[in-house]
CSV table of C-alpha atoms in Angstrom, one decimal:
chain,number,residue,atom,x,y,z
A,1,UNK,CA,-18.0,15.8,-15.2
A,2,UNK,CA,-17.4,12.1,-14.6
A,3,UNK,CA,-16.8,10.3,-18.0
A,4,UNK,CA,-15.4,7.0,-16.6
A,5,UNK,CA,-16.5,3.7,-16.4
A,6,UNK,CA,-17.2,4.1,-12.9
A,7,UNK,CA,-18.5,7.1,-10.7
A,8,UNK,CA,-17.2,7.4,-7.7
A,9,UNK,CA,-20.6,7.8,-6.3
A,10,UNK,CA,-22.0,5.0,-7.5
A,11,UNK,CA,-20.9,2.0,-5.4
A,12,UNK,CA,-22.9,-0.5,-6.5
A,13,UNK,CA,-21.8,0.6,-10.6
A,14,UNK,CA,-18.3,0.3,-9.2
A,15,UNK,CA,-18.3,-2.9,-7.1
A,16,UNK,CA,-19.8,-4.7,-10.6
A,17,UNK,CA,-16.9,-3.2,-12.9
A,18,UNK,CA,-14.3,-4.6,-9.8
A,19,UNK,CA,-15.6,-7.7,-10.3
A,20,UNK,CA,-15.5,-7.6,-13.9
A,21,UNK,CA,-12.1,-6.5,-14.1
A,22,UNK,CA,-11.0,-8.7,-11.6
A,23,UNK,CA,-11.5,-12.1,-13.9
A,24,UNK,CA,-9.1,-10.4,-16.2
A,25,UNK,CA,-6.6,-8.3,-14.5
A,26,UNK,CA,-3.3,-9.8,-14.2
A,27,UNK,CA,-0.9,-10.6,-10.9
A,28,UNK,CA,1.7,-8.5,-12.0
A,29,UNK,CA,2.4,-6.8,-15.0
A,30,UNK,CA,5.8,-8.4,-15.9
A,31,UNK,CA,4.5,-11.4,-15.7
A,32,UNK,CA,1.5,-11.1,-17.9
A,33,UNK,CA,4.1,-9.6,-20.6
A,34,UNK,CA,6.7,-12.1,-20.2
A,35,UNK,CA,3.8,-15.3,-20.1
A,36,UNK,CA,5.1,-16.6,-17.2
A,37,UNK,CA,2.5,-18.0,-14.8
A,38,UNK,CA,5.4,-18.8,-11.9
A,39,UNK,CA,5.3,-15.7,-10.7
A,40,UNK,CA,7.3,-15.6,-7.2
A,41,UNK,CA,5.3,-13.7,-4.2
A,42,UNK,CA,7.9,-12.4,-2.0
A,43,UNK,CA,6.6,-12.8,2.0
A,44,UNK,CA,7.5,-10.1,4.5
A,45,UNK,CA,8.7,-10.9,7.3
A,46,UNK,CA,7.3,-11.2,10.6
A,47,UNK,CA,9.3,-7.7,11.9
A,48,UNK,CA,8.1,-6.5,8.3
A,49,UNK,CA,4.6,-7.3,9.0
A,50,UNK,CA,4.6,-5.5,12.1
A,51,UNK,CA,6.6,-3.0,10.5
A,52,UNK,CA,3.6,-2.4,7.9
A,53,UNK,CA,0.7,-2.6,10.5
A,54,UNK,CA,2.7,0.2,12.7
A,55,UNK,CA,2.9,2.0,9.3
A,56,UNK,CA,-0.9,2.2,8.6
A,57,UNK,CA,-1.4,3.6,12.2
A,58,UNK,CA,1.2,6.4,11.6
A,59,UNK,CA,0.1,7.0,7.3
A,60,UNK,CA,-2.9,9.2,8.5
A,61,UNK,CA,-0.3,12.0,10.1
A,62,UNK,CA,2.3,11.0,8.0
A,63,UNK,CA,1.2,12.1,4.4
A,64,UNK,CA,0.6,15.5,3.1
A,65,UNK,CA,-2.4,16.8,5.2
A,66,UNK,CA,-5.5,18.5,3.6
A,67,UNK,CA,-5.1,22.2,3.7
A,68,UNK,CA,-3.8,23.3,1.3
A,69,UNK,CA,-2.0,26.2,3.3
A,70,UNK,CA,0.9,23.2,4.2
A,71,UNK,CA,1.6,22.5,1.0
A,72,UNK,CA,5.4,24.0,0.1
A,73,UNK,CA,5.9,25.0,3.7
A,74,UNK,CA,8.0,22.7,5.7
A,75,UNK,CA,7.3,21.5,8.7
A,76,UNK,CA,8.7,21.2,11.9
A,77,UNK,CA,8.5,17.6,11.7
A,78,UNK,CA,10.4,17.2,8.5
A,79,UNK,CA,13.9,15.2,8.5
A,80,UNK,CA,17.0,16.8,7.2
A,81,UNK,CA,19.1,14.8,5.4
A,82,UNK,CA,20.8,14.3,8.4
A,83,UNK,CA,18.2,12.7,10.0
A,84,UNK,CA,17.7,9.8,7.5
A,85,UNK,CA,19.6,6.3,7.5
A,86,UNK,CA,22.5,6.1,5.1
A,87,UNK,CA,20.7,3.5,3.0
A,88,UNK,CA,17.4,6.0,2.7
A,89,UNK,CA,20.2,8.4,1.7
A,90,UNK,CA,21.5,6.5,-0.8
A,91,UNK,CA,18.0,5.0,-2.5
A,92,UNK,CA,17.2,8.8,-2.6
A,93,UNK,CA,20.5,9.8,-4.5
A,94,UNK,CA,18.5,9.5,-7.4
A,95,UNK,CA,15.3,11.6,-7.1
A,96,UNK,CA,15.6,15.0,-8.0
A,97,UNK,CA,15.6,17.6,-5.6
A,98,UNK,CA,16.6,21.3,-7.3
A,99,UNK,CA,13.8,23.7,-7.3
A,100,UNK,CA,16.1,26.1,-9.6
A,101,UNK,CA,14.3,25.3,-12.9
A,102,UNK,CA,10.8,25.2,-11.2
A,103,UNK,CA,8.0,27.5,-11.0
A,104,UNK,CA,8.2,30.1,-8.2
A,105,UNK,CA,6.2,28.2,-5.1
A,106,UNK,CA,6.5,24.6,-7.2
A,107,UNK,CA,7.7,21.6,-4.3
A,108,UNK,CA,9.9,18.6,-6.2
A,109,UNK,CA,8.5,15.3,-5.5
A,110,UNK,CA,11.6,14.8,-2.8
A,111,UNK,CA,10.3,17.8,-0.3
A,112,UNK,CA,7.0,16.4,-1.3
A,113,UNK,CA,7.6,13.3,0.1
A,114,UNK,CA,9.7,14.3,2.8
A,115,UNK,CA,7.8,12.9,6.3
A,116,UNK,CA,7.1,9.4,4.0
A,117,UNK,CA,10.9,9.4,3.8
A,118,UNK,CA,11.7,10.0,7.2
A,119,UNK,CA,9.3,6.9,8.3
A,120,UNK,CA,11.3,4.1,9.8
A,121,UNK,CA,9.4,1.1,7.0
A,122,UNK,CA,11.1,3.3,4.6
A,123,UNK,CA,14.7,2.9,6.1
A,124,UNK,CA,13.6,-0.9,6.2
A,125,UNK,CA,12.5,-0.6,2.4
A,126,UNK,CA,15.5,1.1,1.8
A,127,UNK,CA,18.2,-1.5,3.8
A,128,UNK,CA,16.1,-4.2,1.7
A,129,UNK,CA,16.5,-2.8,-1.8
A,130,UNK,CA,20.6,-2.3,-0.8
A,131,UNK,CA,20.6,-5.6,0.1
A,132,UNK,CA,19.2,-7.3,-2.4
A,133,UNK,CA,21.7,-4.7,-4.7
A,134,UNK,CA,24.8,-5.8,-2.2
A,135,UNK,CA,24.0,-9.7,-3.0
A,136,UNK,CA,25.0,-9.5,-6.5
A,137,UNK,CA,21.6,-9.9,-7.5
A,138,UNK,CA,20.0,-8.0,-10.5
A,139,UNK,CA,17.6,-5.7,-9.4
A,140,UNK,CA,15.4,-3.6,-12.3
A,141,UNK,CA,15.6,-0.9,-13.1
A,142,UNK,CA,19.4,0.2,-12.3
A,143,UNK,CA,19.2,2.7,-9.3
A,144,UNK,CA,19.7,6.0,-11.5
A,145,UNK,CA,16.1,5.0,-12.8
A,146,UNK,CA,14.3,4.4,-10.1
A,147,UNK,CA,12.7,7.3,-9.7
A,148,UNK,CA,12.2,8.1,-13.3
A,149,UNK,CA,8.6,8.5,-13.1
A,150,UNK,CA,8.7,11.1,-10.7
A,151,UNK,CA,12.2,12.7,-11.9
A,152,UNK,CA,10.7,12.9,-15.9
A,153,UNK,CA,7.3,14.6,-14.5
A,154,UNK,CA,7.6,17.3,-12.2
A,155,UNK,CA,5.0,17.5,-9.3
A,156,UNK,CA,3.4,20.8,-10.5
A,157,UNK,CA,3.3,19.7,-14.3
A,158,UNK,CA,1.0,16.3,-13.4
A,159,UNK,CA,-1.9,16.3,-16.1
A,160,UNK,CA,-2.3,12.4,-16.5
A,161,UNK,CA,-1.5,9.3,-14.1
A,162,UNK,CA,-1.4,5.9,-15.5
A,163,UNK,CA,-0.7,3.3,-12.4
A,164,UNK,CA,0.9,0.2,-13.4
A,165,UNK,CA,2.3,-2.3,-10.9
A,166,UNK,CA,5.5,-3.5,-11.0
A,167,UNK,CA,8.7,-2.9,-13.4
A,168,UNK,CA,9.5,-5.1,-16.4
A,169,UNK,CA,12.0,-7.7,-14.8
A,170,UNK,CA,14.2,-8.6,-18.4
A,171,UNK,CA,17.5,-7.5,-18.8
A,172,UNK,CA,17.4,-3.6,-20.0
A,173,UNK,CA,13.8,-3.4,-19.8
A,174,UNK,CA,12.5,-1.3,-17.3
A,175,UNK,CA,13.6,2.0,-17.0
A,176,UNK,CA,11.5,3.8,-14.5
A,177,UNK,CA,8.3,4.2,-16.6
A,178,UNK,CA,5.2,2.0,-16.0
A,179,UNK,CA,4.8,0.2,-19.6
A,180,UNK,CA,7.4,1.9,-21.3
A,181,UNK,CA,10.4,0.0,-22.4
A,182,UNK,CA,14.2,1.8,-23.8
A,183,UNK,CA,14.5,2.1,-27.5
A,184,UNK,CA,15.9,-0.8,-29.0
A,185,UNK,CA,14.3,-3.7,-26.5
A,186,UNK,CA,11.4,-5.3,-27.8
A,187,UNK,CA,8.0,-3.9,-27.9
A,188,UNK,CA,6.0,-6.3,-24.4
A,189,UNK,CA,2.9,-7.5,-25.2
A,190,UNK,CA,0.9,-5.3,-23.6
A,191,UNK,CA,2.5,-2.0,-24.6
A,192,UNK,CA,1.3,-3.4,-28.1
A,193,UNK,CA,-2.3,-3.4,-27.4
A,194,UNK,CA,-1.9,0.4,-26.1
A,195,UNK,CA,-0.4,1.2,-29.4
A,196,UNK,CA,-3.2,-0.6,-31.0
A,197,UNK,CA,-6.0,1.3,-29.2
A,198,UNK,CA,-4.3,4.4,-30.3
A,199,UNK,CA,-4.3,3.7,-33.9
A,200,UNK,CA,-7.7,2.3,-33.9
A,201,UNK,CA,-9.0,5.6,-32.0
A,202,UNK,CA,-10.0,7.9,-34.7
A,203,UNK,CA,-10.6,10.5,-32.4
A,204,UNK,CA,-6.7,10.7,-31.9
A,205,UNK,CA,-3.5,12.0,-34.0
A,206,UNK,CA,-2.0,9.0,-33.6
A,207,UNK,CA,0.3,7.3,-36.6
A,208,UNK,CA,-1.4,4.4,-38.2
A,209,UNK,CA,1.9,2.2,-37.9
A,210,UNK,CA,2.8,0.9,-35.0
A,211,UNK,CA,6.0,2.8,-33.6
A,212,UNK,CA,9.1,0.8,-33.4
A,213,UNK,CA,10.3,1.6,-30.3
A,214,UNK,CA,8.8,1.6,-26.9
A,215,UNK,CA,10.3,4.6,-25.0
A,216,UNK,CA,7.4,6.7,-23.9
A,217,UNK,CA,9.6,9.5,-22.3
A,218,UNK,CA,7.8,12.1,-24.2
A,219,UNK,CA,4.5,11.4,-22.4
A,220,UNK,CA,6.0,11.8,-19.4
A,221,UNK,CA,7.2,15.5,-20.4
A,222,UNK,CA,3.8,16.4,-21.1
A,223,UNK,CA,2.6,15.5,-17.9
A,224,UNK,CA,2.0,11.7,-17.3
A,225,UNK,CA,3.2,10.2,-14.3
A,226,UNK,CA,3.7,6.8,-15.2
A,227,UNK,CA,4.0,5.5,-11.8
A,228,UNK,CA,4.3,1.6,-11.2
A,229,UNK,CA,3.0,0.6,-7.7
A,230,UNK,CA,6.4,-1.1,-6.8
A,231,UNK,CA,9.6,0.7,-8.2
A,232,UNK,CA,11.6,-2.3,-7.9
A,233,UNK,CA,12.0,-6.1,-9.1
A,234,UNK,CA,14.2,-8.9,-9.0
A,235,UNK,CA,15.6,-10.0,-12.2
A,236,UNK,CA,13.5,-12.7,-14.0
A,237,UNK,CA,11.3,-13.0,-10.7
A,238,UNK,CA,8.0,-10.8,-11.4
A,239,UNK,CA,6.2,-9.6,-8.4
A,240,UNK,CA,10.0,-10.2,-6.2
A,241,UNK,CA,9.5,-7.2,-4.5
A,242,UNK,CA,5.8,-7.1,-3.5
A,243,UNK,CA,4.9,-6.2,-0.1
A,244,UNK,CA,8.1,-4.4,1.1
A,245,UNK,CA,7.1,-1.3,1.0
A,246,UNK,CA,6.8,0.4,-2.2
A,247,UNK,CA,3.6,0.0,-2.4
A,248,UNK,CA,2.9,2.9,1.0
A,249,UNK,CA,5.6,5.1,-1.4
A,250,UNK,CA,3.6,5.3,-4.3
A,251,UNK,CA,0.0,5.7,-2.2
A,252,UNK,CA,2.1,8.6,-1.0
A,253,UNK,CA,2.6,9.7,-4.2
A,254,UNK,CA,-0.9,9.5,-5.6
A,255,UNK,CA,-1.8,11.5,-2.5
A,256,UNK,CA,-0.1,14.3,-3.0
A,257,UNK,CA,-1.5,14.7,-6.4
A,258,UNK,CA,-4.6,14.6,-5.2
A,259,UNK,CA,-3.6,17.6,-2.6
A,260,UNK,CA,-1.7,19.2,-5.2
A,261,UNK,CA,-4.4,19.4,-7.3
A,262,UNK,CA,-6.7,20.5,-4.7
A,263,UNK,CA,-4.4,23.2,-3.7
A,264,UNK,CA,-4.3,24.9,-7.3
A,265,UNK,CA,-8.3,24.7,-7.0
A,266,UNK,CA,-8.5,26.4,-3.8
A,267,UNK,CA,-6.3,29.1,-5.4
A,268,UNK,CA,-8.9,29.7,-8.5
A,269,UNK,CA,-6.6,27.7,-11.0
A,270,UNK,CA,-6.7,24.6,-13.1
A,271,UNK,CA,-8.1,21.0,-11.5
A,272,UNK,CA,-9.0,17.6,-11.8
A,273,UNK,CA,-6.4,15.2,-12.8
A,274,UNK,CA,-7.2,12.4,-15.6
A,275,UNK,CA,-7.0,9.0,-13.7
A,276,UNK,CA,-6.2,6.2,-16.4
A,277,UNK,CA,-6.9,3.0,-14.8
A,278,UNK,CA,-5.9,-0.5,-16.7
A,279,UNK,CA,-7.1,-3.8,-14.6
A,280,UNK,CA,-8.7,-3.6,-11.3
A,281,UNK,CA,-5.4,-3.6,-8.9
A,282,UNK,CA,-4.6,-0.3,-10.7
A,283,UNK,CA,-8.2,0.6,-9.5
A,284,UNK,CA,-7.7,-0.6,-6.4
A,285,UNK,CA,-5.1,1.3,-5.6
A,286,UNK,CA,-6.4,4.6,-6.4
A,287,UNK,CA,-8.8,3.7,-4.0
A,288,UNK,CA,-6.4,3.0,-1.6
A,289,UNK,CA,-4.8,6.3,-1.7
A,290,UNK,CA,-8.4,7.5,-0.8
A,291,UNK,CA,-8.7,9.3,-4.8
A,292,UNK,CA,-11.2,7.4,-6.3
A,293,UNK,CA,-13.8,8.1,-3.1
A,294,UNK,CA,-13.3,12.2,-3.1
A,295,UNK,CA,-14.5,14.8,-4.7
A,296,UNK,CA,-11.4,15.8,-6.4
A,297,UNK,CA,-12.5,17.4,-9.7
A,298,UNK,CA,-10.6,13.7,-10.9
A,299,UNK,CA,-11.6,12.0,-14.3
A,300,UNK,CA,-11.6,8.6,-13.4
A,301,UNK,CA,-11.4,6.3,-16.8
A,302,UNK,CA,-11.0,2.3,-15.9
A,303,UNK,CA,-10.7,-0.4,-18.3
A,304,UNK,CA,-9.5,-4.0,-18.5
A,305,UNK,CA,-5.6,-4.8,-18.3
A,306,UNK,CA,-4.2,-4.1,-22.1
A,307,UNK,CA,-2.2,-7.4,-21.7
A,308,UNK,CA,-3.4,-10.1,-24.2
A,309,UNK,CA,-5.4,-11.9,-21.7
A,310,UNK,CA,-7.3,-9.0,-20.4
A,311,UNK,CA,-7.7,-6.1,-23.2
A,312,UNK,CA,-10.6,-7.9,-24.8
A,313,UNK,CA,-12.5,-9.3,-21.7
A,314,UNK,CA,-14.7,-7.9,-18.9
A,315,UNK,CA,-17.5,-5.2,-19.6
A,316,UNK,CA,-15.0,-2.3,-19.7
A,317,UNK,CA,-12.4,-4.2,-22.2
A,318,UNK,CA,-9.1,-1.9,-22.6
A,319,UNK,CA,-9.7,-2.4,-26.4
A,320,UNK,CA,-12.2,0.1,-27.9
A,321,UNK,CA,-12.3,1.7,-24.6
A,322,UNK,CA,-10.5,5.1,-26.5
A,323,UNK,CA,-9.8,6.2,-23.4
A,324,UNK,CA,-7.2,8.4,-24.5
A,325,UNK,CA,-9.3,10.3,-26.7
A,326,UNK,CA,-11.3,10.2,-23.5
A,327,UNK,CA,-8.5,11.5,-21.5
A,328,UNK,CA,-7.7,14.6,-23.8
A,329,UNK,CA,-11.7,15.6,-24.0
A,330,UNK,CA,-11.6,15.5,-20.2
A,331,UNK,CA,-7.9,17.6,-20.3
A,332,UNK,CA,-9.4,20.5,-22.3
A,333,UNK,CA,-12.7,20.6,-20.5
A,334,UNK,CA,-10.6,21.3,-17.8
A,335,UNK,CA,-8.6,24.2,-20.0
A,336,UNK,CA,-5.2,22.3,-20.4
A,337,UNK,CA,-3.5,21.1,-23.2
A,338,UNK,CA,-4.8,17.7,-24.7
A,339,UNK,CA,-1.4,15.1,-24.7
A,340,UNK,CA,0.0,14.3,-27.9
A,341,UNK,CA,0.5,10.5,-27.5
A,342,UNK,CA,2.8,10.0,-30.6
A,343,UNK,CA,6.2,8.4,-28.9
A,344,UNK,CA,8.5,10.5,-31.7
């Protein structure tokens, strides 16, 4: 059962909420946190470009296919590490690849992602983020967390995905979580109006103080991929790092959540994954990853931006939206566990 602001059957419902949204919803979410209005727009290149439009013509054989019958088999197509550039190699270094401590059958994200990896506008992603590392410039987060997200919540433990869009850009900021910040950095703007929904949600054990940190780590170890839509920024330039390929990563990624869940439904278990969607390019891009438009078993729940230009605006304003009282109703509908949103 559809609970959202939107069904994804209703087109016309939908297009009115984009519009809505889309008054409110900021460029970039560093730069809506930080106030800045000069946010840079980084411009691929011209071999980039064509880099990207070849990349759309291959992303329809390149992701995780349908059937659920591929899924944890690998295929002959697959690259071996050997296979991969020795800057793809190294921007990988970080994501977690041991299946000792998963469930018998579970796939990590990394063998997951395997044919995404293997594409040549990754190796070009990856030779850009090196080089911008090489320069001496400072690129967020450091490269042990750039795959937090995916590292902190396993494939096969995915309950909850909130899609933010690119990391915090201040010094010891972002960490590899979308909105979350490390314990003892300042609470962003927006991460305050998501505390303040919370405590103003009655139908939700939630402390009424707000916390005094910002390190949502436990929400990811219950099952909420926090998943930013570009996984890296330069320092102090929001947005730095748009358009270079992290973007066709994360699609990826919300992909094979989608076909994960639909391969535990065609095996009689669990389905339907609760979709929290803040602002309409976080709406957009589910879209984009073709989740919004199937038949999934999703619960799709979009509101405003929370940042303080957006959580009060539109028809679907982030505050009073309890969407995460909405989320855990739709979680144990669905016979999971609700998500304690308390951060200690």
């Amino acid at each position: 059962m559809i609970t959202s602001f939107f069904s994804p059957r209703e087109n016309r419902a939908e297009k009115r909420l984009g519009a809505d949204i889309a008054a409110s919803a900021p460029s970039t979410q560093d730069s809506l946190d930080s106030g800045s209005k000069r946010a840079r727009r980084a411009t691929p290149t011209d071999r980039e470009a064509e880099s990207s439009k070849r990349e759309k013509t291959a992303s329809s054989s390149s992701h995780i296919p349908p059937a659920p019958s591929v899924f944890g088999h690998r295929s002959a197509n697959s690259a071996s590490e050997g296979d991969l550039s020795a800057d793809v190699v190294e921007l990988l270094s970080s994501l977690d690849n041991d299946e000792s401590s998963l469930p018998k059958g579970a796939k990590t994200w990394r063998k997951a992602l395997n044919r995404r990896v293997s594409l040549a506008s990754f190796a070009t992603l990856a030779k850009f983020v090196k080089s911008e590392r090489s320069k001496g410039k400072r690129i967020y987060p450091p490269p042990a967390d750039v795959f937090s997200a995916l590292n902190s919540t396993p494939l096969h433990s995915v309950k909850v995905v909130i899609v933010g869009q690119d990391p915090y850009h201040g010094p010891n900021q972002g960490h590899g979580l979308a909105f979350s910040v490390r314990k003892g950095i300042m609470i962003p703007p927006s991460l305050r109006n998501i505390y303040k929904e919370l405590m103003n949600d009655a139908s939700v054990d939630f402390l009424n103080v707000r916390p005094s940190h910002g390190n949502l780590e436990k929400w990811a170890k219950q099952g909420v991929l926090m998943l930013n839509a570009v996984l890296t920024v330069r320092g102090g330039e929001a947005n730095s790092h748009k358009g270079r390929g992290w973007e066709q990563f994360t699609d990826e990624c919300i992909r094979i959540v989608d076909h994960e869940n639909r391969a535990r439904n065609s095996a009689g278990k669990k389905t339907g994954i609760v979709f929290l969607l803040w602002g309409r390019p976080a709406a957009k891009k589910a879209e984009t990853a073709g989740v919004i438009s199937k038949a999934g078993g999703h619960e799709i729940i979009c509101t405003s931006h929370p940042s303080p230009l957006g959580a009060t605006k539109t028809k679907s304003p982030f505050l009073g939206s309890k969407c995460f009282s909405r989320a855990n109703k739709a979680l144990v509908e669905r016979g999971l566990e609700p998500i304690d949103w308390n951060v200690d």
